[in-house]
Tab-separated table of C-alpha atoms (C1' of nucleotides) in Angstrom:
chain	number	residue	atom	x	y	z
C	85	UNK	CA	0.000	0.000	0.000
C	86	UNK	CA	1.385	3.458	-0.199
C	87	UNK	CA	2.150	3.424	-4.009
C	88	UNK	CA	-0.704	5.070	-5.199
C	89	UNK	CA	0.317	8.626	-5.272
C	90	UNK	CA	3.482	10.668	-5.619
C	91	UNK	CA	3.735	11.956	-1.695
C	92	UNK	CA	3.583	15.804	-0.893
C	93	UNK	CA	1.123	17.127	-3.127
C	94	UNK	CA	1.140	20.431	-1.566
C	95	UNK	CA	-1.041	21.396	-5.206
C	96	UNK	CA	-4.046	19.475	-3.423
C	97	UNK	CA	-3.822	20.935	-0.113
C	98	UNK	CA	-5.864	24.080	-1.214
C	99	UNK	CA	-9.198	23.837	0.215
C	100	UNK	CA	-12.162	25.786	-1.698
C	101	UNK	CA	-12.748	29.026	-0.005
C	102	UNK	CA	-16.036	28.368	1.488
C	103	UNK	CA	-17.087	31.973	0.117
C	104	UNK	CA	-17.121	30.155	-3.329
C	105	UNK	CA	-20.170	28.471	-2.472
C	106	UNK	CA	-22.343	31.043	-1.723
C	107	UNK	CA	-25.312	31.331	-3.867
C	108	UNK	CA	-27.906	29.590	-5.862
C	109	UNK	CA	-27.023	26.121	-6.205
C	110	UNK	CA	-27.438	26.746	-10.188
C	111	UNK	CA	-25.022	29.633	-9.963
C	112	UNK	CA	-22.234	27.485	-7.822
C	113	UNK	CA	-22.857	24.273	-9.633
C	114	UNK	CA	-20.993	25.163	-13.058
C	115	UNK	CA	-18.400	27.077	-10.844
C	116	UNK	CA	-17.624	23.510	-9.069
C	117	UNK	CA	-16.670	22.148	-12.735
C	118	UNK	CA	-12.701	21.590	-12.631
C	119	UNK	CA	-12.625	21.967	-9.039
C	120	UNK	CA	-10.597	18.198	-6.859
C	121	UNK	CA	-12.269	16.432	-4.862
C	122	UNK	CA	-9.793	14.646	-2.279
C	123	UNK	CA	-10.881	12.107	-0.256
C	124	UNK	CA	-7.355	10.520	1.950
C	125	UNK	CA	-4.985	9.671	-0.585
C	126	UNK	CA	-7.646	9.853	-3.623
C	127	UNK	CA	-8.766	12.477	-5.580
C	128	UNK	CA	-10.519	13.040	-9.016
C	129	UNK	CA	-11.652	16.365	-10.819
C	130	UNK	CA	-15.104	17.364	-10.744
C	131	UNK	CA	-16.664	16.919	-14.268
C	132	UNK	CA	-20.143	16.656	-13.583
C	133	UNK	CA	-22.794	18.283	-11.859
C	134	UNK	CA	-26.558	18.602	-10.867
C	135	UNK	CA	-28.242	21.388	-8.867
C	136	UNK	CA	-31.206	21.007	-6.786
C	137	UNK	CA	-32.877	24.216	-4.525
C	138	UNK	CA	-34.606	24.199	-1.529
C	139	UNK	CA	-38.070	24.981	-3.819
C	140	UNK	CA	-36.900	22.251	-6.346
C	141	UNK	CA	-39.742	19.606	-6.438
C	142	UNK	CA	-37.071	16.777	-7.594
C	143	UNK	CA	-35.131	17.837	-4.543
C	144	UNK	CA	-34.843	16.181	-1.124
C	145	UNK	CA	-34.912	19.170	0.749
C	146	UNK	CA	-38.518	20.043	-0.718
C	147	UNK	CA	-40.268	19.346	2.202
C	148	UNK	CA	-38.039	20.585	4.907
C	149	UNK	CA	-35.545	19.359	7.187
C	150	UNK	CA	-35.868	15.814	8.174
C	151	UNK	CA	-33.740	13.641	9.761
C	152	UNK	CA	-32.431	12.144	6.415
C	153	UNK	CA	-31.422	15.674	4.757
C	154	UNK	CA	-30.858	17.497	7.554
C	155	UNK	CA	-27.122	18.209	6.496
C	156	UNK	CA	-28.892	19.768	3.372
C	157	UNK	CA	-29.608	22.797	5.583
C	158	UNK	CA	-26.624	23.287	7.113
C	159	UNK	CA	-24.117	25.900	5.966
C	160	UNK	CA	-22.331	26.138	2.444
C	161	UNK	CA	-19.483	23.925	2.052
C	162	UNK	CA	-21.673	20.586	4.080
C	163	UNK	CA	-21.359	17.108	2.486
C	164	UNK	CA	-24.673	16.037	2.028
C	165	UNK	CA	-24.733	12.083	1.125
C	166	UNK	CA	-27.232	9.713	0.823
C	167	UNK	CA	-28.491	6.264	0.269
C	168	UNK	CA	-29.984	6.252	-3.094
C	169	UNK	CA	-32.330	2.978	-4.440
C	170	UNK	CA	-30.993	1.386	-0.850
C	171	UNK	CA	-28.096	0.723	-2.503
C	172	UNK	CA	-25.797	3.547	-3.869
C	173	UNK	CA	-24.525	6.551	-1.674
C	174	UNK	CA	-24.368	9.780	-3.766
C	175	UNK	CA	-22.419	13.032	-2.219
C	176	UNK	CA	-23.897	16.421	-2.612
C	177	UNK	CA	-21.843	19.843	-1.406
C	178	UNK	CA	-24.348	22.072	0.007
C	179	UNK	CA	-24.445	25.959	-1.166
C	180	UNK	CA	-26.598	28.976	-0.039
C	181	UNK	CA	-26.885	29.751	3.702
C	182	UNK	CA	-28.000	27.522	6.304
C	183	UNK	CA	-31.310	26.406	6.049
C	184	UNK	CA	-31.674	26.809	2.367
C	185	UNK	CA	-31.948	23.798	1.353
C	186	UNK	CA	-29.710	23.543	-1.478
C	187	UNK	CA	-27.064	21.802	-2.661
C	188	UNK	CA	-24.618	20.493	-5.735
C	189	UNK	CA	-24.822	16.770	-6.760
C	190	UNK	CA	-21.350	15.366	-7.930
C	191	UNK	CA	-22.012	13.122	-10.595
C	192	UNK	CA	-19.325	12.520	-11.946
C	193	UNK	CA	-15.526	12.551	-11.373
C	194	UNK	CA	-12.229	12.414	-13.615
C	195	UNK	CA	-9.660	10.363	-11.387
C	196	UNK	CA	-5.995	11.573	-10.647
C	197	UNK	CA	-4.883	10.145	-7.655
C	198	UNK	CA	-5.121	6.949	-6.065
C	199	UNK	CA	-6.438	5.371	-9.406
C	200	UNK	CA	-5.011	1.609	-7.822
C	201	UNK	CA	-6.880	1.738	-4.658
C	202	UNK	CA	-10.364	3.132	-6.674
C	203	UNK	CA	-10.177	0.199	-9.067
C	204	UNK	CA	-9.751	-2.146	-5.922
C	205	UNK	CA	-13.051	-0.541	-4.464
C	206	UNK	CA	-14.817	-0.623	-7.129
C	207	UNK	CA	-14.360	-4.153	-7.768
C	208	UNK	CA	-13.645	-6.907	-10.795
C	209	UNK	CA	-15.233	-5.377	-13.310
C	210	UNK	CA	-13.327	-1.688	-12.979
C	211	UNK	CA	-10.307	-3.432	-12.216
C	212	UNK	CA	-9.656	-4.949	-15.611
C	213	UNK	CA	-11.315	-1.100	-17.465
C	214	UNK	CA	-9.464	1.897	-16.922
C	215	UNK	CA	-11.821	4.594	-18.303
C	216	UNK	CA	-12.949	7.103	-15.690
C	217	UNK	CA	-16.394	6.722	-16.887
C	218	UNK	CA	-15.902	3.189	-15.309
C	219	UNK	CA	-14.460	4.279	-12.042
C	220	UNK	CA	-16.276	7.303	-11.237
C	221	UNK	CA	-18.989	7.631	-14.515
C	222	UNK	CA	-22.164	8.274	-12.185
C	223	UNK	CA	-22.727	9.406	-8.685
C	224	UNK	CA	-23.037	6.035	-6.837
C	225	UNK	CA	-19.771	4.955	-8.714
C	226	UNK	CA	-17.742	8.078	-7.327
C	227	UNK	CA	-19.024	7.248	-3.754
C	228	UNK	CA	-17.791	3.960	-3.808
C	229	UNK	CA	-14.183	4.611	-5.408
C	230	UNK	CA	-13.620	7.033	-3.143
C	231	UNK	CA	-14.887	5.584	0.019
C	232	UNK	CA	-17.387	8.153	0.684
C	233	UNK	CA	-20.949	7.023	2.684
C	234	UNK	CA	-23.304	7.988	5.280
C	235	UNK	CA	-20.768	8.436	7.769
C	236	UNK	CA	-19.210	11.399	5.671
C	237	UNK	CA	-22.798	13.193	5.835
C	238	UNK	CA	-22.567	16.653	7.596
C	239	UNK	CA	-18.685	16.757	7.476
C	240	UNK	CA	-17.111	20.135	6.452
C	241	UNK	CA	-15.436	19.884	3.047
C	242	UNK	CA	-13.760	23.560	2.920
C	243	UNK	CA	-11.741	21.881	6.023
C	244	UNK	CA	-7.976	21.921	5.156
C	245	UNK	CA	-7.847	18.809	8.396
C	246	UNK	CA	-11.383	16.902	7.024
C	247	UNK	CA	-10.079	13.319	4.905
C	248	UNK	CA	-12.708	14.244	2.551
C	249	UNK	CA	-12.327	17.913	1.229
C	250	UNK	CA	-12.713	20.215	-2.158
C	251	UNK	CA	-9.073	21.296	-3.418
C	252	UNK	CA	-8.951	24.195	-6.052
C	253	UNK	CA	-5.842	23.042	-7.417
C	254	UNK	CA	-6.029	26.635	-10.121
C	255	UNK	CA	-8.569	24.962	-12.867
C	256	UNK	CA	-10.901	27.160	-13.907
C	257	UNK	CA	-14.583	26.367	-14.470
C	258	UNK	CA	-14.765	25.812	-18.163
C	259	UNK	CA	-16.325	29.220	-20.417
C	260	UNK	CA	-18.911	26.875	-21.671
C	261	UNK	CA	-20.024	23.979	-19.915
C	262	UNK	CA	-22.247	21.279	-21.736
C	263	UNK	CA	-25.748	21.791	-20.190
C	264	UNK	CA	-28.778	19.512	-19.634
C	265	UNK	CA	-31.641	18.041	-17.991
C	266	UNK	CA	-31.280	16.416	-14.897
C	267	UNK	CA	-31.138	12.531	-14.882
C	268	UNK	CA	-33.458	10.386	-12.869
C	269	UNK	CA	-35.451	12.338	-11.661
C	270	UNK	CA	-39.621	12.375	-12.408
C	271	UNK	CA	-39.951	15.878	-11.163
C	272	UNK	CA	-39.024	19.306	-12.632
C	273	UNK	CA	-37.135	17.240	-15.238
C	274	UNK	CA	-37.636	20.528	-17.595
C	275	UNK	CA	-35.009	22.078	-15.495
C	276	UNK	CA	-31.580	22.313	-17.574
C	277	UNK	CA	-29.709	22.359	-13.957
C	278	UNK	CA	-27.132	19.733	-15.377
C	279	UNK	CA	-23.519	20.713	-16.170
C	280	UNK	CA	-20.507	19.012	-17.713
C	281	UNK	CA	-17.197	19.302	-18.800
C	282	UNK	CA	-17.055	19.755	-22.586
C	283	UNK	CA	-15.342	16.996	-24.199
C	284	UNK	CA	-11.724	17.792	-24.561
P	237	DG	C1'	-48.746	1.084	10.694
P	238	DC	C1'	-48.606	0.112	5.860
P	239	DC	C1'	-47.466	1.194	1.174
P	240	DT	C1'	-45.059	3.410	-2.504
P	241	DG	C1'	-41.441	5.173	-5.001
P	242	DG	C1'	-36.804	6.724	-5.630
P	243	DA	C1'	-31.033	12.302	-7.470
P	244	DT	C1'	-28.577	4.212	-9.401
P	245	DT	C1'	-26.150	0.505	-11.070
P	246	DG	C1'	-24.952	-4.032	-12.809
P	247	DT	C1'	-26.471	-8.004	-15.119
P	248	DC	C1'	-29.039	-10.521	-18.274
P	249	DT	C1'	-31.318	-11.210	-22.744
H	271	DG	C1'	-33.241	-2.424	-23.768
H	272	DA	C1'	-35.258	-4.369	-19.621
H	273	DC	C1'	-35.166	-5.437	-15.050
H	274	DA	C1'	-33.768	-6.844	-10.340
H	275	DA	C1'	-31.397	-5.474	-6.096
H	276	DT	C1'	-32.262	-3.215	-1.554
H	277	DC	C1'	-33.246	0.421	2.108
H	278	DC	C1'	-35.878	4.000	3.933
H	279	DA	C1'	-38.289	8.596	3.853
H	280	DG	C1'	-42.575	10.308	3.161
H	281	DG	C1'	-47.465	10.024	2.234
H	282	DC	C1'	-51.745	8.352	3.623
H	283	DA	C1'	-55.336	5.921	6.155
DNA sequence: GCCTGGATTGTCT
DNA sequence: GACAATCCAGGCA
């Protein structure tokens, strides 16, 4: 163990200034596009998002605080994660104040450190495919290569001391991001409040 | 207290 | 392309 990354990365010990997230979750979302998320000794760069508000009817948050989403409503910069289908954890940063309600889906991640030790997680299948669409292609896969579930809900990711944290490593947000409906969802599904990377 | 549906994914046909 | 897996929040009686 131990040969996954080059030690001393001091590029991904830059936490996001928490003052980044507030706002709208549509306004932050794109803004989150090129941004690291680290997570102990992996990390991957953010290139896909979802926004959901606190009025959002496709959003958890849409009827209040309950003991589920509660983390929703805390203050910007809150991992929000949950258990989707009973089966998948998905990881959501919240944005706007405390008691907004809103909050950034990852859904997606480009891998850059720790790519060993993600394949491992994620099991036979990703460990014979290399294609980040395979390791970290959809919400629930992310979660799983990196580790993250329920017991990461409510931690602080603009924390330079959290294990799971978002680095701005000096990508910017692309000028213009692919944008889209949301996925899954049977509510609000007009919404375009999806954004991605453009394809390189 | 019961029932329904879901911000997903992997497998099978 | 279709569907099963699996847990629980929320709606409703």
């Amino acid at each position: 163990m131990g040969s996954d990354e080059p030690p001393g990365d001091r590029a991904l010990e830059r936490v996001v200034d928490r003052s980044e997230l507030v706002g709208d979750a549509p306004t932050v979302a794109p803004t989150l596009l090129g941004k690291t998320l680290v997570h102990g000794r992996c990390a991957g760069r953010i290139i896909e998002v979802e926004a959901y508000t606190g009025d959002d009817p496709a959003s958890h948050s849409r009827s209040g605080p309950t003991a589920r989403n509660a983390s929703m409503f805390e203050r910007e910069g809150t991992a929000y994660v949950y258990l989707s289908y009973g089966v998948h954890h998905c990881l959501n940063v919240v944005t706007g104040a405390r008691g907004d309600g809103q909050a950034v889906l990852i859904r997606a991640l480009e891998p850059l450190r720790g790519v060993g030790l993600m394949r491992r997680r994620r099991g036979p299948v990703a460990e014979r495919l290399v294609s980040s669409a395979v390791l970290c292609g959809g919400p629930g896969k992310l979660c799983q290569a990196l580790a993250v579930d329920l017991a990461h809900d409510g931690s602080d990711l603009c924390s330079p001391r959290s294990t799971l944290r978002l680095v701005d490593d000096g990508i910017p947000p692309p000028d213009l991001p692919i944008v889209g409906p949301r996925v899954g969802i049977s509510r609000a599904v007009e919404r375009p409040w999806r954004w991605r990377m453009p394809a390189q």
